[in-house]
XYZ file of C-alpha atoms in Angstrom:
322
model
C 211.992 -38.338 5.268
C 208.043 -37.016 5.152
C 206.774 -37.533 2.272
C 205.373 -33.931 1.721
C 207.543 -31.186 0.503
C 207.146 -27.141 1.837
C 208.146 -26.113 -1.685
C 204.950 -28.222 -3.018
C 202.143 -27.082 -0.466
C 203.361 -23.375 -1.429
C 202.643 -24.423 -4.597
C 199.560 -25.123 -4.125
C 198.601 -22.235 -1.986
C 199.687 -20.275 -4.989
C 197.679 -22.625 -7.552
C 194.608 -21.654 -4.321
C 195.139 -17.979 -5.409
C 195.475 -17.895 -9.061
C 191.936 -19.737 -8.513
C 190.478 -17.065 -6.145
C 191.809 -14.172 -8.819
C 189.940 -15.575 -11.984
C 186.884 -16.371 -10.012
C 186.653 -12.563 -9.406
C 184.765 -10.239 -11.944
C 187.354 -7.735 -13.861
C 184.826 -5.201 -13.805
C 183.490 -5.811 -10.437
C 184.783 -3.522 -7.023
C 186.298 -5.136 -4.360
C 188.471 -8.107 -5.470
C 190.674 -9.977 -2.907
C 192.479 -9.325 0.137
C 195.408 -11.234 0.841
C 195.799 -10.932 4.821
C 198.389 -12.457 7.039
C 199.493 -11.249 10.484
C 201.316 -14.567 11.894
C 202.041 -18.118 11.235
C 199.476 -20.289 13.528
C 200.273 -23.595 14.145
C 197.451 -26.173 15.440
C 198.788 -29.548 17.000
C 195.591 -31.896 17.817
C 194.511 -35.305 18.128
C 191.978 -36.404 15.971
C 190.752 -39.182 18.117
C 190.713 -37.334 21.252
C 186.970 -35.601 21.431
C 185.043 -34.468 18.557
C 185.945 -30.797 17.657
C 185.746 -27.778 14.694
C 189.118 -26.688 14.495
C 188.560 -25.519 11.336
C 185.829 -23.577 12.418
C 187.554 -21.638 15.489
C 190.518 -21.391 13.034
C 188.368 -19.414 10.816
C 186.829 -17.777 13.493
C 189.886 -15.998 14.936
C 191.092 -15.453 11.446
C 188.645 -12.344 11.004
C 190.320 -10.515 13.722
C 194.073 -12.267 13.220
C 193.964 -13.483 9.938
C 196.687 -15.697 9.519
C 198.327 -18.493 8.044
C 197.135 -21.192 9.740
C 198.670 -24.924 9.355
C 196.802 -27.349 11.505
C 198.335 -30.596 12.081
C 196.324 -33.153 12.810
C 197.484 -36.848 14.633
C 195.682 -39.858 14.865
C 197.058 -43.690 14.857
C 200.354 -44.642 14.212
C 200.689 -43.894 10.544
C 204.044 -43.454 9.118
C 203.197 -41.302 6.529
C 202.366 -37.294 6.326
C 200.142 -36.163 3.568
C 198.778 -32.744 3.378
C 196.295 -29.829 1.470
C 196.343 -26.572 1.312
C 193.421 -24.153 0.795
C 191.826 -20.657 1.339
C 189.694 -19.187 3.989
C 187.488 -16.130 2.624
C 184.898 -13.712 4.164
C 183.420 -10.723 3.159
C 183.576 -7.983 6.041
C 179.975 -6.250 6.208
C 179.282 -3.636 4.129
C 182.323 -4.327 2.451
C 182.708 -5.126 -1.159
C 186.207 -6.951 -0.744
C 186.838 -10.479 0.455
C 189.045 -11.159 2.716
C 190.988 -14.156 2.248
C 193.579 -16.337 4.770
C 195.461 -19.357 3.932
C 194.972 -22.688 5.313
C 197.388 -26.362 5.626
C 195.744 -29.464 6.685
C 198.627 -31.896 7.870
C 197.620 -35.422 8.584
C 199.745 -37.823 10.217
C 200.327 -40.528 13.120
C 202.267 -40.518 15.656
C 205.064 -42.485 14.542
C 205.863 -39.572 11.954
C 204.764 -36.794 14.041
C 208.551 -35.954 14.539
C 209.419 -35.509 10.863
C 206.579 -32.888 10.583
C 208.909 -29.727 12.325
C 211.149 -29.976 9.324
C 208.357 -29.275 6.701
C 206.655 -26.359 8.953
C 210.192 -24.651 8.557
C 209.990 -24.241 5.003
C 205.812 -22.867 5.583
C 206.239 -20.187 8.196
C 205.680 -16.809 6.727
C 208.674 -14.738 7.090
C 209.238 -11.876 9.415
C 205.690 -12.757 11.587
C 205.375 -14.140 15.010
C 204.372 -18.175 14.929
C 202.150 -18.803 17.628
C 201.286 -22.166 18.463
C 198.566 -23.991 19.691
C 198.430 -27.047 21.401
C 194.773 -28.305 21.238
C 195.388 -31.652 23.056
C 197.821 -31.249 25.662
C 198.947 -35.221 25.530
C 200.385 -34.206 22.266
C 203.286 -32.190 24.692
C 204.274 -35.619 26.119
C 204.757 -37.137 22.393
C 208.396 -37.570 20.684
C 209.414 -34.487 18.736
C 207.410 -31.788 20.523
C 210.663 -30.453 21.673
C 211.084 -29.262 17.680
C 207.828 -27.463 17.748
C 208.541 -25.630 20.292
C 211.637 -24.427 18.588
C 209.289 -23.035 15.984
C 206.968 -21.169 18.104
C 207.420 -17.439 20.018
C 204.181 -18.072 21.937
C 202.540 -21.170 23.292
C 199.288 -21.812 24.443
C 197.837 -24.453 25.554
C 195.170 -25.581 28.265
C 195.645 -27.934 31.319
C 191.474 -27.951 32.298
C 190.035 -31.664 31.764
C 193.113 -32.956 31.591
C 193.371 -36.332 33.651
C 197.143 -35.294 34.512
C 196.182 -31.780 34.521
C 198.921 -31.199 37.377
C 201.633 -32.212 35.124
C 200.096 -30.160 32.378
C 200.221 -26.632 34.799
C 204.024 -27.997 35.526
C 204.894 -28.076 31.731
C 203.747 -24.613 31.115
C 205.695 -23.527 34.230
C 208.842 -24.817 32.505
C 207.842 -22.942 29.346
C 207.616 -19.972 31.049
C 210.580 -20.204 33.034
C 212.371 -21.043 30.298
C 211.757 -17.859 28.551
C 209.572 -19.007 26.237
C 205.695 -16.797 26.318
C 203.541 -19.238 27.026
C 199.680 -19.297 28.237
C 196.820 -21.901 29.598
C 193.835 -21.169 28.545
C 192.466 -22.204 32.343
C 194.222 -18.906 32.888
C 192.098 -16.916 30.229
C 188.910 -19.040 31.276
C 189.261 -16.560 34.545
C 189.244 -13.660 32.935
C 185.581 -12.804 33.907
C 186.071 -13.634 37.665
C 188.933 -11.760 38.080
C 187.467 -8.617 36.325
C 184.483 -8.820 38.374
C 186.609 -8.877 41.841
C 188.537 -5.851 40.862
C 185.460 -3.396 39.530
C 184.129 -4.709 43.167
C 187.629 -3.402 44.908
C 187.151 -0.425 43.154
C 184.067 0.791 45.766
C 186.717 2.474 48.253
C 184.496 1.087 51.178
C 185.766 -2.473 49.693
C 188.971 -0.954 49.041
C 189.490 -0.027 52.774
C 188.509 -3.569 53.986
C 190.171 -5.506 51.659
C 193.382 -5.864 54.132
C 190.641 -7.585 56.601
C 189.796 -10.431 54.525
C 191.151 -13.817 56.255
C 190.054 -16.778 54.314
C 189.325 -17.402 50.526
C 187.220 -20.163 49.460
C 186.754 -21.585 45.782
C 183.847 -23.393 45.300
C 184.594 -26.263 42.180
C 181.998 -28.573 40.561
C 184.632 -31.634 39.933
C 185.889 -33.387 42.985
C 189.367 -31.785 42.759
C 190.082 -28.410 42.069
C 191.702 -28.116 38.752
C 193.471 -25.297 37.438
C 190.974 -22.337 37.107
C 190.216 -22.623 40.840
C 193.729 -23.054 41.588
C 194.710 -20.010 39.599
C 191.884 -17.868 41.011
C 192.461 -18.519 44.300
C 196.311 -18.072 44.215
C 195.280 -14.320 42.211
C 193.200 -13.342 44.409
C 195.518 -13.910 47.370
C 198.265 -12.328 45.817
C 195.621 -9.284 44.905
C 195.052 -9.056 48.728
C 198.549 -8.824 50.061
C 198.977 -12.713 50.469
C 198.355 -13.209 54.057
C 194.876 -14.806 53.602
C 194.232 -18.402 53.639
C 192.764 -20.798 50.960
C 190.026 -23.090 50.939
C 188.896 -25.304 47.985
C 185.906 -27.346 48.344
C 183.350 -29.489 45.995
C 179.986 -28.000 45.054
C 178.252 -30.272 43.160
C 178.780 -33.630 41.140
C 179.128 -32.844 37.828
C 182.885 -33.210 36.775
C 182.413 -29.519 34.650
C 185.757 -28.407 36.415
C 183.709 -24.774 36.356
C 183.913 -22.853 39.509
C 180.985 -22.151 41.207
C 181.372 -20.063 43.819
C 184.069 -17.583 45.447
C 183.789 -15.849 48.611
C 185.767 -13.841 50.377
C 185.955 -13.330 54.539
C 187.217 -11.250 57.547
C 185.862 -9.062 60.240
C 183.328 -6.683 58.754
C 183.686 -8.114 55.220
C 181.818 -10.994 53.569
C 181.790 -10.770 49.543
C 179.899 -14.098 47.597
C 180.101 -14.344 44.139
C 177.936 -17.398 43.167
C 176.849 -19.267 40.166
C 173.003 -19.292 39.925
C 172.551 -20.493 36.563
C 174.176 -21.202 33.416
C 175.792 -17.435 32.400
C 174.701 -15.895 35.476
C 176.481 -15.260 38.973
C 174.703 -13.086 41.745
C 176.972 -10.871 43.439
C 176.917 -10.327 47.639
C 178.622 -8.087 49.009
C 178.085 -7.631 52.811
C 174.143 -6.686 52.907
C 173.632 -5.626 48.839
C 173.152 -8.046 46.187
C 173.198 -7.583 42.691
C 173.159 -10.305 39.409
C 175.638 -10.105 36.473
C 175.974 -11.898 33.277
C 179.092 -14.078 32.317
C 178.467 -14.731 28.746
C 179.288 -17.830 27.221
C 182.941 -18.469 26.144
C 184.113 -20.469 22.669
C 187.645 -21.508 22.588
C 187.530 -18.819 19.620
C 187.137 -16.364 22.224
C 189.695 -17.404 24.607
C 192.119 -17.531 21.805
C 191.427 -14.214 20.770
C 192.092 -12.933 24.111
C 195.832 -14.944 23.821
C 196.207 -13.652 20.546
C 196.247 -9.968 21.499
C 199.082 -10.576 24.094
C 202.017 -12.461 21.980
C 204.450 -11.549 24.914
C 205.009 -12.841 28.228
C 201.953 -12.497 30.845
C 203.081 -11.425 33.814
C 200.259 -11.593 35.982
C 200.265 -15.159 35.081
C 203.865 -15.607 35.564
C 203.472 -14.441 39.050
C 200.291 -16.527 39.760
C 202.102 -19.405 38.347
C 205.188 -19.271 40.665
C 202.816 -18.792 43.833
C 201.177 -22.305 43.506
């Protein structure tokens, strides 16, 4: 049996809010905002790579505040301990703080099973649960069947992954399950695949888009990983999905970004290339022209997850061609 109760950490999430009330002035506008829109459960290894969950976590909270329980495995402890606390910010120009709750769960893998039981008794009623698996590996672990019981959406991300294959093939099964599930290689496209439909737009391009024959993906890491596989397999499927696929390695650096995509037939040739670090130059036959990806966080991809908590169907379909 874990050693930490639900009953207890709502306890202390209430003790959390008594404290934010008598820090406030009586006399003072604004006060606090209570805000909650889902239940968002975080399942990451702590020993995996160095990273600020709590940081994205309060990131997306300003545009889906939530509760947020983020459970965190490292070692093979057989014990679950646990906190609970507050995550504020004052919108600007706004007198009011705004203020999301927050579970740390630690534990090791031994226990990671018994943890389901106590994230029954902390979901907030009524809301979607939505969660995120930060490292993959964790899917693979004993009891992640139970979490997945919990959740209406999953997302999760099969880039960088060593068995990144397997990954793509266990969010297949999600899907075709009929549980909403996303891979954040998926949203990692997002850019790309706007760009090659504003260009289809033109109604010159428009007109020879049924010419194009071949479809390369240019990839930085010596295979192609997911994000070229999925933007190859859209595009295709975009352009009737006769054309043919080619994947090939630009470059040494094992970034898994991809680096170039260009598109082929008789009186057609359209490049999009990386140049340099958040820019791609744009060819298409004799005009050129240079646009800016910006940057992407993980807080950004999420973001773009959160605002679709059904099933993507796009992605289904992509999915099911590879």
């Amino acid at each position: 049996m874990p050693e930490v109760q639900a009953e207890k950490l709502l306890g202390e999430l209430a003790q959390v809010w008594a404290g934010l009330g008598k820090q406030q002035d009586p006399d003072a506008a604004g006060g606090v905002l209570r805000a909650c829109a889902m239940t968002l459960l975080v399942l990451v290894e702590e020993d995996s790579e160095p990273v600020d969950i709590s940081g994205t976590v309060g990131d997306i909270m300003q545009d889906y505040p939530s509760r947020a329980v983020v459970v965190r495995v490292g070692g093979e402890a057989a014990g679950i301990d646990a906190a609970a606390s507050a995550f504020c910010w004052k919108p600007f120009g706004r007198r009011q703080q705004i203020c999301c709750e927050q579970i740390d769960i630690r534990t090791g893998r031994a226990a990671l099973a018994g943890v389901p039981s106590v994230l029954r008794g902390l979901m907030v009623p009524n809301l979607p649960v939505v969660l995120w698996v930060r490292s993959p590996a964790l899917m693979n672990a004993e009891g992640f069947p139970e979490f997945l019981e919990l959740a209406d959406k999953v997302i999760a991300e099969s880039r960088g992954e060593k068995d990144w294959r397997r990954q793509m093939m266990q969010i297949g099964a999600l899907l075709h399950s009929g549980k909403a599930a996303a891979d954040l290689a998926w949203t990692r496209i997002t850019r790309w695949r706007e760009l090659v439909a504003q260009l289809f737009e033109d109604a010159s391009l428009a007109e020879a888009a049924e010419k194009v024959r071949t479809i390369t993906v240019s990839h930085s890491s010596p295979e192609p990983g997911p994000a070229s596989l999925y933007l190859g397999a859209w595009v295709r499927l975009c352009l009737g999905g006769t054309a043919e696929i080619r994947y090939r390695q630009a470059g040494r650096k094992v970034t898994w970004q991809i680096q170039e995509l260009r598109l082929e037939g008789p009186g057609i040739e359209v490049r999009i290339q990386r140049t340099a670090q958040g820019v791609v130059e744009v060819r298409t036959n004799s005009l050129s022209t240079c646009i800016i990806f910006r940057q992407l966080r993980e807080a950004d991809l999420l973001r773009e997850e959160l605002a679709i908590l059904g099933p993507d169907p796009v992605f289904q379909k992509v999915l099911r061609s590879l």
